Coordinates of N, CA, C and O in Angstrom, one line a residue:
M13 N -4.5 -10.0 7.3 CA -5.4 -9.8 8.2 C -6.5 -8.6 7.0 O -6.0 -8.0 6.3
N14 N -7.8 -8.9 7.1 CA -8.6 -8.3 6.1 C -9.2 -6.8 7.1 O -10.2 -7.5 7.9
H15 N -9.3 -5.8 6.2 CA -9.7 -4.4 6.9 C -11.4 -4.0 6.0 O -11.4 -4.7 4.9
I16 N -12.0 -3.7 7.1 CA -13.2 -3.7 7.5 C -13.1 -1.8 6.6 O -13.0 -1.1 7.7
V17 N -13.8 -1.9 6.0 CA -14.2 0.1 5.4 C -15.6 -0.2 4.1 O -16.0 -1.2 3.9
T18 N -15.6 0.7 4.5 CA -16.9 1.3 3.5 C -16.8 2.1 2.5 O -15.6 1.6 1.8
V19 N -17.8 1.3 1.6 CA -18.1 1.3 0.1 C -17.8 3.0 -0.1 O -17.0 3.3 -1.4
Q20 N -18.2 3.7 0.2 CA -18.4 5.8 0.4 C -17.2 6.0 0.3 O -16.4 5.7 1.0
D21 N -17.7 7.3 -0.2 CA -15.8 7.9 -0.3 C -16.0 8.9 0.7 O -15.0 9.3 1.1
A22 N -17.2 9.4 0.9 CA -17.7 11.0 1.3 C -18.7 10.3 2.1 O -19.6 9.4 2.2
V23 N -18.8 11.2 3.5 CA -19.4 11.1 4.4 C -20.4 11.7 4.5 O -20.3 13.3 4.0
T24 N -21.4 11.3 4.3 CA -23.0 11.9 3.8 C -23.4 13.2 4.9 O -24.1 14.5 4.4
A25 N -22.9 13.3 6.3 CA -23.1 14.6 6.9 C -22.8 15.6 6.7 O -23.3 16.6 7.2
F26 N -21.6 15.3 5.7 CA -21.0 16.6 5.2 C -21.1 16.9 3.7 O -20.8 18.0 3.3
A27 N -22.5 16.5 3.2 CA -23.4 16.3 2.0 C -23.5 18.2 2.2 O -23.8 19.2 3.5
D28 N -23.6 18.7 0.7 CA -24.0 20.1 0.7 C -25.3 20.7 1.3 O -25.4 21.8 2.0
F29 N -26.3 19.8 0.4 CA -27.3 19.1 0.9 C -28.1 19.7 2.3 O -28.4 20.1 3.0
M30 N -27.0 19.3 3.4 CA -27.5 19.1 4.7 C -26.6 20.8 6.2 O -27.2 21.1 6.3
E31 N -26.5 21.9 4.5 CA -26.1 23.2 4.8 C -27.6 23.8 5.2 O -28.3 23.6 4.7
P32 N -27.2 24.3 6.1 CA -28.9 25.3 6.6 C -29.0 26.5 5.4 O -28.1 27.3 5.0
T33 N -30.5 26.9 5.2 CA -30.4 27.2 3.9 C -30.5 28.6 4.7 O -31.0 29.2 6.0
D34 N -30.3 29.5 3.6 CA -30.5 31.3 4.2 C -31.7 31.8 4.5 O -32.0 32.1 5.9
A35 N -33.1 30.8 4.3 CA -34.4 31.1 5.1 C -34.0 30.3 6.5 O -34.4 31.0 7.9
E36 N -33.1 29.4 6.6 CA -33.2 28.5 8.4 C -32.0 30.0 9.1 O -32.0 30.4 9.7
L37 N -31.2 30.1 8.5 CA -30.6 31.1 8.9 C -30.7 32.2 9.3 O -30.5 32.9 10.7
D38 N -31.8 33.0 8.9 CA -32.7 34.4 9.2 C -33.7 34.0 10.3 O -33.4 35.4 11.5
A39 N -34.2 32.7 9.9 CA -35.3 32.5 11.0 C -34.5 32.3 12.7 O -34.5 33.0 13.8
I40 N -33.3 31.8 12.9 CA -32.1 31.5 14.0 C -32.1 33.7 13.9 O -31.8 33.0 15.2
D41 N -31.6 33.9 13.4 CA -31.1 35.2 13.3 C -32.6 36.2 14.1 O -31.7 37.0 15.1
Y42 N -33.4 35.5 13.8 CA -34.6 36.5 13.8 C -34.7 36.0 15.7 O -35.0 36.8 16.3
E43 N -35.1 35.1 16.2 CA -34.8 34.4 17.2 C -33.8 34.7 18.2 O -33.8 33.8 19.0
M44 N -32.6 35.2 17.7 CA -31.5 35.0 18.5 C -31.7 36.3 19.8 O -31.1 35.6 21.0
P45 N -32.3 36.7 19.6 CA -32.5 37.5 21.7 C -33.0 36.5 22.0 O -32.6 36.8 23.8
L46 N -34.6 35.7 21.6 CA -34.7 34.7 23.0 C -33.8 33.3 23.0 O -33.7 33.6 24.1
I47 N -33.1 32.9 22.4 CA -32.3 32.0 22.0 C -31.3 32.2 23.3 O -30.8 31.6 24.3
T48 N -30.4 33.7 23.7 CA -29.5 34.4 24.4 C -30.0 34.0 25.4 O -29.5 33.9 26.8
A49 N -30.9 34.5 25.8 CA -31.8 34.7 26.8 C -32.3 33.5 27.5 O -31.7 33.4 29.0
E50 N -32.4 32.6 27.2 CA -33.0 31.2 27.3 C -31.7 30.8 28.2 O -31.7 30.0 29.1
V51 N -30.5 30.6 27.4 CA -29.1 30.6 27.7 C -28.6 30.8 29.1 O -28.2 29.9 29.9
E52 N -28.9 31.9 28.6 CA -28.5 33.3 30.3 C -29.8 32.0 31.2 O -29.2 31.9 33.0
L53 N -30.8 32.0 31.2 CA -31.6 31.3 32.4 C -31.1 30.0 32.8 O -30.8 29.6 33.7
L54 N -30.8 29.2 31.9 CA -29.9 27.6 31.7 C -29.1 28.6 32.7 O -28.8 27.4 34.1
D55 N -27.5 29.2 31.9 CA -26.6 28.8 33.1 C -27.1 29.7 34.9 O -26.3 29.1 35.1
A56 N -27.7 30.3 35.1 CA -28.6 30.7 36.0 C -28.9 29.1 36.5 O -28.7 29.4 38.3
Q57 N -29.8 28.4 36.2 CA -30.5 27.4 37.3 C -29.2 26.4 37.3 O -29.0 25.7 38.7
I58 N -28.1 26.1 36.3 CA -27.6 25.1 36.4 C -25.9 25.5 37.3 O -25.7 24.4 38.4
I59 N -25.4 27.1 37.7 CA -25.1 27.6 39.2 C -25.5 26.7 40.2 O -25.2 26.5 41.3
T60 N -26.9 26.8 40.4 CA -28.0 26.1 41.3 C -28.1 24.5 42.1 O -28.7 24.5 42.9
I61 N -27.6 24.0 40.8 CA -28.0 22.8 41.0 C -27.0 22.0 42.2 O -27.6 21.2 42.8
D62 N -25.9 22.5 42.0 CA -25.2 21.4 43.1 C -25.1 22.0 44.3 O -24.3 21.5 45.4
R63 N -26.0 23.4 45.5 CA -25.6 24.1 46.1 C -27.5 25.0 46.7 O -28.2 24.9 45.3
T64 N -27.1 25.0 47.5 CA -28.4 25.7 48.3 C -28.4 27.1 47.2 O -27.1 27.9 47.6
P65 N -29.4 27.3 46.7 CA -29.3 28.7 46.0 C -29.5 30.1 47.0 O -30.4 30.6 48.1
T66 N -28.6 30.9 47.0 CA -28.8 32.0 47.7 C -29.2 33.1 47.7 O -30.4 33.1 46.2
E67 N -29.8 34.1 48.1 CA -30.3 35.1 47.4 C -30.3 36.0 45.7 O -30.6 36.2 45.6
L68 N -28.8 35.9 46.3 CA -27.6 36.5 45.1 C -28.5 35.4 43.4 O -28.6 36.0 42.5
D69 N -28.4 34.1 44.1 CA -28.8 33.3 43.0 C -30.5 33.5 42.2 O -30.9 33.4 41.6
A70 N -31.1 33.7 43.7 CA -32.5 33.7 43.1 C -32.5 35.1 42.0 O -33.7 35.1 41.9
R71 N -32.2 36.2 42.9 CA -32.4 37.2 42.1 C -31.8 36.7 40.3 O -33.0 37.3 39.8
R72 N -30.6 36.1 40.5 CA -29.8 35.8 39.0 C -31.4 35.3 37.9 O -31.5 35.2 36.6
I73 N -31.6 33.9 39.0 CA -32.8 33.7 38.1 C -34.2 34.3 37.9 O -34.6 34.2 36.9
R74 N -34.6 34.9 38.6 CA -36.0 35.6 38.3 C -35.6 36.8 37.7 O -36.3 36.6 36.1
R75 N -34.4 37.5 37.6 CA -33.7 38.5 36.5 C -34.4 37.8 34.8 O -34.4 38.1 34.1
A76 N -33.1 36.5 34.8 CA -33.0 35.7 33.6 C -34.8 35.5 33.2 O -34.7 35.1 31.7
R77 N -35.4 35.0 33.9 CA -37.2 34.4 33.6 C -37.3 36.2 33.1 O -38.1 36.0 32.2
R78 N -37.3 37.3 33.8 CA -37.6 37.9 32.8 C -37.3 38.4 32.2 O -37.7 38.8 30.9
R79 N -36.2 38.6 31.6 CA -35.3 38.5 30.1 C -35.9 37.4 29.2 O -36.4 37.8 28.2
V80 N -36.2 36.5 29.4 CA -36.8 35.3 28.5 C -38.1 35.7 27.9 O -39.0 35.8 27.3
L81 N -39.1 35.7 28.8 CA -40.6 36.3 29.0 C -40.7 37.5 28.0 O -41.5 38.1 27.6
A82 N -39.6 39.1 28.1 CA -39.1 39.6 27.1 C -39.4 39.5 25.9 O -39.3 40.0 25.3
A83 N -38.2 38.8 25.7 CA -38.0 38.7 24.3 C -38.9 37.4 23.9 O -39.1 38.0 22.8
R84 N -39.7 36.8 24.3 CA -41.0 35.8 23.9 C -42.1 36.6 23.5 O -42.3 36.7 22.4
R85 N -42.0 38.0 24.4 CA -43.1 38.8 24.5 C -42.2 39.9 23.0 O -43.3 39.8 22.0
E86 N -41.1 40.3 22.9 CA -41.2 40.9 21.7 C -41.0 40.3 20.6 O -41.2 41.2 19.3
L87 N -40.5 38.7 20.3 CA -40.7 38.0 19.2 C -42.0 38.0 19.1 O -42.3 38.0 17.6
A88 N -42.9 37.7 20.0 CA -44.6 37.8 19.5 C -44.5 38.7 19.1 O -45.7 39.0 18.1
N89 N -45.3 39.7 19.4 CA -45.0 40.9 18.4 C -44.3 41.8 17.1 O -45.0 42.3 16.0
R90 N -43.1 41.0 17.2 CA -42.6 41.2 15.9 C -43.6 40.8 14.7 O -43.3 40.5 14.0
G91 N -43.0 39.3 15.2 CA -43.8 38.2 14.5 C -45.2 38.8 14.3 O -45.8 38.7 13.1
A92 N -46.4 39.2 14.4 CA -47.4 39.6 14.8 C -47.2 40.5 13.0 O -48.1 40.9 12.7
T93 N -46.3 41.3 13.0 CA -46.1 42.8 11.7 C -45.2 42.6 11.3 O -45.3 42.7 9.8
V94 N -44.7 41.2 11.2 CA -44.0 40.5 10.1 C -45.0 40.0 8.9 O -45.1 38.9 9.6
T95 N -45.4 39.4 7.7 CA -45.7 38.8 7.1 C -45.1 38.1 6.2 O -44.0 38.3 5.5
G96 N -45.0 36.9 6.2 CA -44.6 36.0 5.7 C -43.2 35.6 6.7 O -41.9 35.1 5.8
G97 N -43.1 36.1 7.8 CA -41.5 35.9 8.5 C -42.0 34.5 9.3 O -42.1 33.4 8.4
A98 N -40.8 34.4 10.2 CA -39.7 33.1 10.8 C -41.2 33.2 12.3 O -40.6 32.3 13.3
A99 N -42.0 33.6 11.9 CA -42.7 33.7 13.4 C -43.8 32.4 13.7 O -43.9 31.3 12.9

């Protein structure tokens, strides 16, 4: 039986050049409050997918939306004051 194998030794997905740069990591860190707020909103929406939303669910979604808007506002305000940043 002949085995079919690749000629490459290493998988290119794990190459050194595929790692995020320091600038990319800084940009992610800069946007982390917004990312966290969006994840919380998504969690609140996922809870209500398979059932009728209760008043508590509706409040949770409204609060999460407000957090997303506040995080976006804060990010926009910080981006306006930072020169050469990740805004």
